[in-house]
Amino acid sequence: MFALMQSTRTHSLHLCVDPATGLKAVIAIHNQRLGPAMGGCRYLPYPDDDTAMTDAIRLAQGMSYKAALAGLPLGGGKAVIIRNPHVENRAALFEAFGRFVDSLEGRYITATDSGTSTLDMDCIAQSTRHVTSTTTAGDPSPHSAMGVFAGIRATAMARLGTDNLEGLRVAVQGLGNVGFALAEQLHAAGAVLLVSDHDPGRVQLAMEQLNALPVASEALVSTPCDIFAPCGLGPVLNSQSVMQLRCAAVAGSANNQLTHLQVADQLETRGILYAPDYIINSGGLIYVALTHQGQDLGTITAHLARIPTRLTEVFAHAQAEKSSPARVAQQLAEKLVYNA
Ligand code: NAD
C-alpha cells in the first residue's frame, strides 16, 4: 500500500473499524495544497481490504486533479465503506462514519458516491459538519449528468465537427444516478441510445422511457457507435478493451476510466478522442463544493458551464502538442496540485 501511496503521491490513509455498527471504512487524503480534501463516500462490497484501500487511493488522486482543473479551492480525498450484508442499522453505521470524518477535523469533507444517498449524508451530518450532499443540500448526480452532457457536445464538436446530437449513436454503459440522467438528456437531444447495465430493471426503464436499445454488458464496448459513454464503475478501458472500441470518442461520467495512461496513447493512435474523466465528470463536485460554500444556483450554473470550455481547451492543447487529452489534463492538473 505504501508503494501505491508513493506512486500516486497520496498524503495519508486513515482506517476505522467500529464493531458496534459493523463499520469498516477507509479515507484517503491525496493532497490539501489547494484546500481541504473533498470527495465522495462509496458504500460497496469489495473482494478484500486491499482492493478497497486501492480504490480509495486512486479515486482520491482523481479528486485532487478534478478540483484543481475545476478551479475549486479544494484538495482530493475519497472514502470507502466496505459494504457488510449483515449490517442491521444503516443509520447507525453512517453516524459512526460521521464520527470518523469528524476526527479528521475538516481535513476531509465527504459527499455521496456510488452506493450512498443524500439520506446517508443526513445520518453522517448527525456526527459532523464536514459533509455535503445532504437532503437539504441536494443530490449532485443531476449536476454531474449536466456536465457530462455538455462535455459530450464539446467532444462531438471537436471530433465530429458538430454539437448537434440528433441521430448520434451514444452507447451509455451504466444507468445509475448519473448514467440514467445523462441518457434522459441525450434522448431529449435526439441521440440514439445503446445501453447496458448489470441491473436489467434499469435497462428496461431506459427501453420504455427513452427508446433505448439494450446491449449485453460485455458487448457494449465493441458496439459500433459515435460516442462511448462509460458511466459504470471501475476502469473499463485497458490495453485490450481499447482495441475493441468502435467509436469516434469516449466521454462519460465514470471515475478512473483508464487503467493507465498508456491506454490514452492507444486511443490517440486509433483516432478516438478521449474526454478526460476528471474534467467531464466534475459537475457533481462543483455542485457540492459551491453548495457547501453557500453559493446560489446562478453561480453554480455559471461554474458548470466552464466544463465544456475547459474540455475544448484541453482538446486544442493536445492537438497542438500531438499528445493525448489525458496526458495534457494530467500535466495541467499536476502543475496546480503540486505547484510543480
Ligand atoms: P450508481 O451506483 O448510481 O450507478 C452505477 C450503475 O452502473 C449501476 O446501475 C450499475 O449496475 C452499473 N454498472 C456498473 N458497472 C457496469 C458495467 N461494467 N456495465 C454496465 N453497467 C455497469 O453510480 P453513479 O452515481 O451513477 O456514478 C456512476 C459513475 O460516475 C461512477 O464511476 C462514479 O464514481 C462516477 N461519478 C459519479 C458522480 C455523481 O455525482 N454521482 C460524479 C462524478 C463521477
GROMACS .gro file of C-alpha atoms and ligand atoms in nm:
model
  384
    1MET     CA    1   0.000   0.000   0.000
    2PHE     CA    2   0.290   0.236   0.076
    3ALA     CA    3   0.425   0.183  -0.278
    4LEU     CA    4   0.089   0.284  -0.424
    5MET     CA    5   0.072   0.585  -0.192
    6GLN     CA    6   0.417   0.690  -0.305
    7SER     CA    7   0.348   0.644  -0.676
    8THR     CA    8   0.019   0.835  -0.651
    9ARG     CA    9   0.170   1.095  -0.411
   10THR     CA   10  -0.105   1.026  -0.157
   11HIS     CA   11  -0.066   1.220   0.167
   12SER     CA   12  -0.236   0.985   0.411
   13LEU     CA   13  -0.462   0.686   0.453
   14HIS     CA   14  -0.696   0.658   0.751
   15LEU     CA   15  -0.871   0.340   0.864
   16CYS     CA   16  -1.158   0.292   1.104
   17VAL     CA   17  -1.347  -0.005   1.246
   18ASP     CA   18  -1.648   0.024   1.472
   19PRO     CA   19  -1.758  -0.321   1.595
   20ALA     CA   20  -2.081  -0.182   1.741
   21THR     CA   21  -2.217  -0.083   1.399
   22GLY     CA   22  -2.007  -0.308   1.170
   23LEU     CA   23  -1.830  -0.009   1.014
   24LYS     CA   24  -1.509  -0.079   0.821
   25ALA     CA   25  -1.401   0.238   0.645
   26VAL     CA   26  -1.105   0.393   0.467
   27ILE     CA   27  -1.043   0.761   0.399
   28ALA     CA   28  -0.764   0.853   0.158
   29ILE     CA   29  -0.640   1.210   0.157
   30HIS     CA   30  -0.440   1.273  -0.156
   31ASN     CA   31  -0.344   1.638  -0.135
   32GLN     CA   32  -0.451   1.950   0.055
   33ARG     CA   33  -0.237   2.221  -0.104
   34LEU     CA   34  -0.537   2.397  -0.258
   35GLY     CA   35  -0.773   2.336   0.034
   36PRO     CA   36  -0.938   2.063   0.242
   37ALA     CA   37  -0.976   1.728   0.070
   38MET     CA   38  -1.326   1.673  -0.066
   39GLY     CA   39  -1.463   1.359  -0.225
   40GLY     CA   40  -1.747   1.113  -0.213
   41CYS     CA   41  -1.802   0.812   0.009
   42ARG     CA   42  -1.858   0.476  -0.161
   43TYR     CA   43  -2.055   0.201   0.011
   44LEU     CA   44  -1.984  -0.109  -0.193
   45PRO     CA   45  -1.879  -0.471  -0.145
   46TYR     CA   46  -1.508  -0.532  -0.206
   47PRO     CA   47  -1.338  -0.871  -0.255
   48ASP     CA   48  -1.074  -0.779   0.005
   49ASP     CA   49  -0.944  -0.488   0.214
   50ASP     CA   50  -0.654  -0.409  -0.023
   51THR     CA   51  -0.893  -0.357  -0.313
   52ALA     CA   52  -1.096  -0.115  -0.102
   53MET     CA   53  -0.787   0.083   0.001
   54THR     CA   54  -0.656   0.087  -0.356
   55ASP     CA   55  -0.992   0.218  -0.477
   56ALA     CA   56  -0.989   0.499  -0.218
   57ILE     CA   57  -0.629   0.597  -0.301
   58ARG     CA   58  -0.680   0.607  -0.678
   59LEU     CA   59  -1.010   0.791  -0.651
   60ALA     CA   60  -0.865   1.048  -0.408
   61GLN     CA   61  -0.590   1.132  -0.658
   62GLY     CA   62  -0.855   1.185  -0.927
   63MET     CA   63  -1.042   1.417  -0.689
   64SER     CA   64  -0.733   1.637  -0.644
   65TYR     CA   65  -0.699   1.668  -1.020
   66LYS     CA   66  -1.072   1.726  -1.063
   67ALA     CA   67  -1.090   2.004  -0.803
   68ALA     CA   68  -0.777   2.174  -0.938
   69LEU     CA   69  -0.894   2.176  -1.300
   70ALA     CA   70  -1.241   2.292  -1.196
   71GLY     CA   71  -1.077   2.591  -1.024
   72LEU     CA   72  -1.204   2.495  -0.678
   73PRO     CA   73  -1.011   2.573  -0.357
   74LEU     CA   74  -1.007   2.207  -0.258
   75GLY     CA   75  -0.781   1.908  -0.235
   76GLY     CA   76  -0.870   1.550  -0.317
   77GLY     CA   77  -0.996   1.279  -0.086
   78LYS     CA   78  -1.218   0.976  -0.102
   79ALA     CA   79  -1.385   0.741   0.142
   80VAL     CA   80  -1.481   0.380   0.106
   81ILE     CA   81  -1.705   0.193   0.347
   82ILE     CA   82  -1.686  -0.178   0.286
   83ARG     CA   83  -2.044  -0.296   0.245
   84ASN     CA   84  -2.137  -0.555   0.503
   85PRO     CA   85  -2.453  -0.753   0.420
   86HIS     CA   86  -2.510  -0.821   0.790
   87VAL     CA   87  -2.537  -0.458   0.898
   88GLU     CA   88  -2.870  -0.416   1.075
   89ASN     CA   89  -2.876  -0.043   1.138
   90ARG     CA   90  -2.763   0.154   0.834
   91ALA     CA   91  -2.828   0.490   1.003
   92ALA     CA   92  -2.602   0.397   1.298
   93LEU     CA   93  -2.330   0.283   1.055
   94PHE     CA   94  -2.330   0.619   0.877
   95GLU     CA   95  -2.340   0.809   1.207
   96ALA     CA   96  -2.030   0.613   1.312
   97PHE     CA   97  -1.869   0.702   0.980
   98GLY     CA   98  -1.956   1.067   1.055
   99ARG     CA   99  -1.757   1.043   1.381
  100PHE     CA  100  -1.464   0.907   1.182
  101VAL     CA  101  -1.488   1.201   0.937
  102ASP     CA  102  -1.514   1.442   1.231
  103SER     CA  103  -1.196   1.300   1.386
  104LEU     CA  104  -1.006   1.440   1.086
  105GLU     CA  105  -1.117   1.790   1.193
  106GLY     CA  106  -1.215   1.918   0.848
  107ARG     CA  107  -0.917   1.786   0.655
  108TYR     CA  108  -1.165   1.564   0.466
  109ILE     CA  109  -1.520   1.662   0.361
  110THR     CA  110  -1.747   1.381   0.249
  111ALA     CA  111  -2.028   1.352  -0.007
  112THR     CA  112  -2.246   1.093  -0.180
  113ASP     CA  113  -2.095   0.844  -0.423
  114SER     CA  114  -2.180   0.504  -0.558
  115GLY     CA  115  -2.391   0.316  -0.301
  116THR     CA  116  -2.465   0.616  -0.079
  117SER     CA  117  -2.755   0.860  -0.083
  118THR     CA  118  -2.849   1.201   0.050
  119LEU     CA  119  -3.028   1.021   0.337
  120ASP     CA  120  -2.698   0.855   0.436
  121MET     CA  121  -2.537   1.202   0.434
  122ASP     CA  122  -2.811   1.320   0.674
  123CYS     CA  123  -2.704   1.042   0.913
  124ILE     CA  124  -2.338   1.146   0.877
  125ALA     CA  125  -2.443   1.506   0.949
  126GLN     CA  126  -2.560   1.392   1.296
  127SER     CA  127  -2.191   1.348   1.385
  128THR     CA  128  -2.001   1.604   1.177
  129ARG     CA  129  -2.042   1.926   0.983
  130HIS     CA  130  -1.784   1.817   0.728
  131VAL     CA  131  -2.045   1.666   0.497
  132THR     CA  132  -2.218   1.781   0.181
  133SER     CA  133  -2.499   1.649  -0.042
  134THR     CA  134  -2.742   1.600   0.244
  135THR     CA  135  -3.114   1.603   0.159
  136THR     CA  136  -3.110   1.979   0.225
  137ALA     CA  137  -2.804   2.045   0.007
  138GLY     CA  138  -2.926   1.811  -0.270
  139ASP     CA  139  -2.801   1.522  -0.481
  140PRO     CA  140  -2.502   1.611  -0.703
  141SER     CA  141  -2.578   1.340  -0.963
  142PRO     CA  142  -2.806   1.553  -1.187
  143HIS     CA  143  -2.532   1.818  -1.197
  144SER     CA  144  -2.273   1.557  -1.286
  145ALA     CA  145  -2.502   1.443  -1.567
  146MET     CA  146  -2.550   1.801  -1.690
  147GLY     CA  147  -2.174   1.849  -1.703
  148VAL     CA  148  -2.122   1.521  -1.888
  149PHE     CA  149  -2.395   1.610  -2.137
  150ALA     CA  150  -2.231   1.949  -2.209
  151GLY     CA  151  -1.896   1.769  -2.229
  152ILE     CA  152  -2.031   1.520  -2.483
  153ARG     CA  153  -2.145   1.809  -2.701
  154ALA     CA  154  -1.799   1.968  -2.677
  155THR     CA  155  -1.641   1.632  -2.759
  156ALA     CA  156  -1.872   1.582  -3.059
  157MET     CA  157  -1.783   1.931  -3.181
  158ALA     CA  158  -1.410   1.861  -3.153
  159ARG     CA  159  -1.422   1.516  -3.310
  160LEU     CA  160  -1.721   1.523  -3.546
  161GLY     CA  161  -1.747   1.896  -3.621
  162THR     CA  162  -2.098   1.933  -3.478
  163ASP     CA  163  -2.253   1.960  -3.134
  164ASN     CA  164  -2.595   1.866  -3.267
  165LEU     CA  165  -2.661   1.525  -3.112
  166GLU     CA  166  -2.968   1.449  -3.328
  167GLY     CA  167  -2.927   1.097  -3.465
  168LEU     CA  168  -2.587   1.045  -3.298
  169ARG     CA  169  -2.544   0.694  -3.155
  170VAL     CA  170  -2.432   0.712  -2.794
  171ALA     CA  171  -2.351   0.392  -2.600
  172VAL     CA  172  -2.419   0.452  -2.231
  173GLN     CA  173  -2.259   0.193  -2.003
  174GLY     CA  174  -2.427   0.204  -1.662
  175LEU     CA  175  -2.768   0.357  -1.599
  176GLY     CA  176  -2.729   0.461  -1.236
  177ASN     CA  177  -2.784   0.806  -1.088
  178VAL     CA  178  -2.564   0.978  -1.344
  179GLY     CA  179  -2.598   0.743  -1.642
  180PHE     CA  180  -2.977   0.748  -1.645
  181ALA     CA  181  -2.999   1.127  -1.605
  182LEU     CA  182  -2.746   1.162  -1.887
  183ALA     CA  183  -2.944   0.920  -2.106
  184GLU     CA  184  -3.256   1.132  -2.048
  185GLN     CA  185  -3.077   1.445  -2.173
  186LEU     CA  186  -2.927   1.261  -2.470
  187HIS     CA  187  -3.271   1.127  -2.562
  188ALA     CA  188  -3.421   1.476  -2.538
  189ALA     CA  189  -3.145   1.599  -2.772
  190GLY     CA  190  -3.238   1.334  -3.030
  191ALA     CA  191  -2.949   1.092  -2.977
  192VAL     CA  192  -2.997   0.720  -3.040
  193LEU     CA  193  -2.920   0.532  -2.718
  194LEU     CA  194  -2.748   0.195  -2.688
  195VAL     CA  195  -2.743   0.095  -2.324
  196SER     CA  196  -2.621  -0.167  -2.080
  197ASP     CA  197  -2.642  -0.216  -1.706
  198HIS     CA  198  -2.586  -0.513  -1.478
  199ASP     CA  199  -2.933  -0.435  -1.341
  200PRO     CA  200  -3.193  -0.545  -1.600
  201GLY     CA  201  -3.453  -0.316  -1.436
  202ARG     CA  202  -3.251  -0.007  -1.529
  203VAL     CA  203  -3.222  -0.126  -1.889
  204GLN     CA  204  -3.595  -0.197  -1.905
  205LEU     CA  205  -3.670   0.156  -1.780
  206ALA     CA  206  -3.443   0.310  -2.044
  207MET     CA  207  -3.611   0.099  -2.315
  208GLU     CA  208  -3.957   0.206  -2.204
  209GLN     CA  209  -3.890   0.573  -2.134
  210LEU     CA  210  -3.608   0.661  -2.375
  211ASN     CA  211  -3.646   0.417  -2.666
  212ALA     CA  212  -3.303   0.284  -2.575
  213LEU     CA  213  -3.167  -0.025  -2.748
  214PRO     CA  214  -3.036  -0.283  -2.499
  215VAL     CA  215  -2.691  -0.436  -2.548
  216ALA     CA  216  -2.533  -0.708  -2.333
  217SER     CA  217  -2.287  -0.557  -2.082
  218GLU     CA  218  -1.983  -0.736  -2.224
  219ALA     CA  219  -2.075  -0.641  -2.584
  220LEU     CA  220  -2.126  -0.265  -2.539
  221VAL     CA  221  -1.756  -0.175  -2.566
  222SER     CA  222  -1.736  -0.325  -2.915
  223THR     CA  223  -2.075  -0.198  -3.037
  224PRO     CA  224  -2.042   0.048  -3.327
  225CYS     CA  225  -2.143   0.397  -3.212
  226ASP     CA  226  -2.033   0.760  -3.231
  227ILE     CA  227  -1.968   0.813  -2.861
  228PHE     CA  228  -1.898   0.557  -2.593
  229ALA     CA  229  -2.004   0.694  -2.253
  230PRO     CA  230  -1.872   0.487  -1.958
  231CYS     CA  231  -2.099   0.565  -1.662
  232GLY     CA  232  -2.050   0.249  -1.456
  233LEU     CA  233  -1.781   0.161  -1.204
  234GLY     CA  234  -1.417   0.083  -1.233
  235PRO     CA  235  -1.158   0.113  -1.508
  236VAL     CA  236  -1.324  -0.007  -1.829
  237LEU     CA  237  -1.052   0.091  -2.074
  238ASN     CA  238  -0.742  -0.127  -2.066
  239SER     CA  239  -0.495  -0.219  -2.339
  240GLN     CA  240  -0.728  -0.498  -2.462
  241SER     CA  241  -1.071  -0.336  -2.439
  242VAL     CA  242  -0.947  -0.019  -2.606
  243MET     CA  243  -0.875  -0.221  -2.920
  244GLN     CA  244  -1.237  -0.339  -2.930
  245LEU     CA  245  -1.388   0.010  -2.931
  246ARG     CA  246  -1.572   0.108  -3.249
  247CYS     CA  247  -1.649   0.471  -3.174
  248ALA     CA  248  -1.520   0.819  -3.258
  249ALA     CA  249  -1.491   0.937  -2.898
  250VAL     CA  250  -1.510   0.830  -2.535
  251ALA     CA  251  -1.690   1.069  -2.299
  252GLY     CA  252  -1.865   0.955  -1.983
  253SER     CA  253  -1.904   1.005  -1.611
  254ALA     CA  254  -1.715   0.708  -1.466
  255ASN     CA  255  -1.413   0.785  -1.250
  256ASN     CA  256  -1.077   0.629  -1.339
  257GLN     CA  257  -1.182   0.505  -1.682
  258LEU     CA  258  -0.827   0.422  -1.796
  259THR     CA  259  -0.624   0.150  -1.625
  260HIS     CA  260  -0.310   0.351  -1.706
  261LEU     CA  261  -0.203   0.648  -1.914
  262GLN     CA  262  -0.066   0.436  -2.199
  263VAL     CA  263  -0.428   0.347  -2.279
  264ALA     CA  264  -0.479   0.715  -2.366
  265ASP     CA  265  -0.197   0.686  -2.620
  266GLN     CA  266  -0.364   0.380  -2.772
  267LEU     CA  267  -0.688   0.577  -2.802
  268GLU     CA  268  -0.497   0.858  -2.971
  269THR     CA  269  -0.332   0.618  -3.215
  270ARG     CA  270  -0.672   0.476  -3.301
  271GLY     CA  271  -0.812   0.826  -3.367
  272ILE     CA  272  -1.056   0.804  -3.076
  273LEU     CA  273  -1.092   1.132  -2.888
  274TYR     CA  274  -1.091   1.089  -2.510
  275ALA     CA  275  -1.261   1.338  -2.278
  276PRO     CA  276  -1.057   1.315  -1.953
  277ASP     CA  277  -1.289   1.173  -1.686
  278TYR     CA  278  -1.197   1.415  -1.408
  279ILE     CA  279  -1.283   1.712  -1.628
  280ILE     CA  280  -1.606   1.593  -1.787
  281ASN     CA  281  -1.749   1.450  -1.462
  282SER     CA  282  -1.665   1.747  -1.238
  283GLY     CA  283  -2.024   1.883  -1.230
  284GLY     CA  284  -2.114   1.697  -0.911
  285LEU     CA  285  -1.804   1.818  -0.727
  286ILE     CA  286  -1.865   2.174  -0.844
  287TYR     CA  287  -2.222   2.148  -0.715
  288VAL     CA  288  -2.133   2.008  -0.372
  289ALA     CA  289  -1.834   2.239  -0.324
  290LEU     CA  290  -2.023   2.556  -0.409
  291THR     CA  291  -2.333   2.449  -0.214
  292HIS     CA  292  -2.108   2.386   0.086
  293GLN     CA  293  -1.974   2.741   0.044
  294GLY     CA  294  -2.333   2.872   0.040
  295GLN     CA  295  -2.327   2.987  -0.325
  296ASP     CA  296  -2.653   3.034  -0.516
  297LEU     CA  297  -2.773   2.827  -0.812
  298GLY     CA  298  -2.683   3.100  -1.064
  299THR     CA  299  -2.318   3.092  -0.954
  300ILE     CA  300  -2.318   2.712  -0.964
  301THR     CA  301  -2.470   2.704  -1.314
  302ALA     CA  302  -2.212   2.953  -1.440
  303HIS     CA  303  -1.932   2.740  -1.295
  304LEU     CA  304  -2.076   2.423  -1.453
  305ALA     CA  305  -2.076   2.596  -1.791
  306ARG     CA  306  -1.696   2.605  -1.776
  307ILE     CA  307  -1.672   2.226  -1.814
  308PRO     CA  308  -1.714   2.217  -2.195
  309THR     CA  309  -1.488   2.521  -2.231
  310ARG     CA  310  -1.213   2.354  -2.029
  311LEU     CA  311  -1.251   2.035  -2.233
  312THR     CA  312  -1.230   2.225  -2.562
  313GLU     CA  313  -0.911   2.395  -2.439
  314VAL     CA  314  -0.757   2.061  -2.345
  315PHE     CA  315  -0.850   1.908  -2.684
  316ALA     CA  316  -0.691   2.205  -2.866
  317HIS     CA  317  -0.381   2.192  -2.647
  318ALA     CA  318  -0.346   1.816  -2.708
  319GLN     CA  319  -0.384   1.859  -3.081
  320ALA     CA  320  -0.121   2.135  -3.089
  321GLU     CA  321   0.121   1.923  -2.887
  322LYS     CA  322   0.036   1.600  -3.072
  323SER     CA  323  -0.039   1.447  -2.735
  324SER     CA  324  -0.345   1.285  -2.583
  325PRO     CA  325  -0.601   1.492  -2.390
  326ALA     CA  326  -0.544   1.265  -2.088
  327ARG     CA  327  -0.172   1.350  -2.078
  328VAL     CA  328  -0.238   1.722  -2.125
  329ALA     CA  329  -0.502   1.719  -1.849
  330GLN     CA  330  -0.265   1.536  -1.616
  331GLN     CA  331   0.016   1.786  -1.679
  332LEU     CA  332  -0.216   2.082  -1.616
  333ALA     CA  333  -0.359   1.923  -1.301
  334GLU     CA  334  -0.020   1.827  -1.157
  335LYS     CA  335   0.107   2.182  -1.203
  336LEU     CA  336  -0.182   2.308  -0.993
  337VAL     CA  337  -0.190   2.030  -0.734
  338TYR     CA  338   0.183   2.001  -0.665
  339ASN     CA  339   0.282   2.355  -0.767
  340ALA     CA  340   0.528   2.177  -0.998
  341NAD     P1  341  -2.453   0.434  -0.944
  341NAD     O1  342  -2.401   0.336  -0.846
  341NAD     O2  343  -2.580   0.509  -0.915
  341NAD     O3  344  -2.472   0.364  -1.087
  341NAD     C1  345  -2.378   0.284  -1.147
  341NAD     C2  346  -2.458   0.192  -1.242
  341NAD     O4  347  -2.367   0.133  -1.333
  341NAD     C3  348  -2.531   0.079  -1.169
  341NAD     O5  349  -2.665   0.074  -1.215
  341NAD     C4  350  -2.450  -0.046  -1.208
  341NAD     O6  351  -2.532  -0.161  -1.216
  341NAD     C5  352  -2.396  -0.005  -1.343
  341NAD     N1  353  -2.270  -0.067  -1.384
  341NAD     C6  354  -2.152  -0.071  -1.315
  341NAD     N2  355  -2.055  -0.125  -1.390
  341NAD     C7  356  -2.112  -0.157  -1.510
  341NAD     C8  357  -2.064  -0.217  -1.630
  341NAD     N3  358  -1.937  -0.255  -1.642
  341NAD     N4  359  -2.151  -0.234  -1.732
  341NAD     C9  360  -2.279  -0.195  -1.720
  341NAD     N5  361  -2.331  -0.138  -1.609
  341NAD    C10  362  -2.248  -0.119  -1.505
  341NAD     O7  363  -2.331   0.536  -0.970
  341NAD     P2  364  -2.340   0.686  -1.023
  341NAD     O8  365  -2.353   0.779  -0.909
  341NAD     O9  366  -2.437   0.692  -1.138
  341NAD    O10  367  -2.192   0.703  -1.078
  341NAD    C11  368  -2.152   0.639  -1.199
  341NAD    C12  369  -2.004   0.665  -1.221
  341NAD    O11  370  -1.981   0.806  -1.231
  341NAD    C13  371  -1.914   0.615  -1.107
  341NAD    O12  372  -1.789   0.574  -1.161
  341NAD    C14  373  -1.895   0.740  -1.022
  341NAD    O13  374  -1.777   0.734  -0.945
  341NAD    C15  375  -1.888   0.846  -1.130
  341NAD     N6  376  -1.924   0.980  -1.084
  341NAD    C16  377  -2.042   0.999  -1.022
  341NAD    C17  378  -2.074   1.128  -0.980
  341NAD    C18  379  -2.207   1.158  -0.914
  341NAD    O14  380  -2.242   1.277  -0.899
  341NAD     N7  381  -2.284   1.057  -0.875
  341NAD    C19  382  -1.987   1.235  -1.001
  341NAD    C20  383  -1.866   1.208  -1.067
  341NAD    C21  384  -1.835   1.080  -1.108
   0.00000   0.00000   0.00000
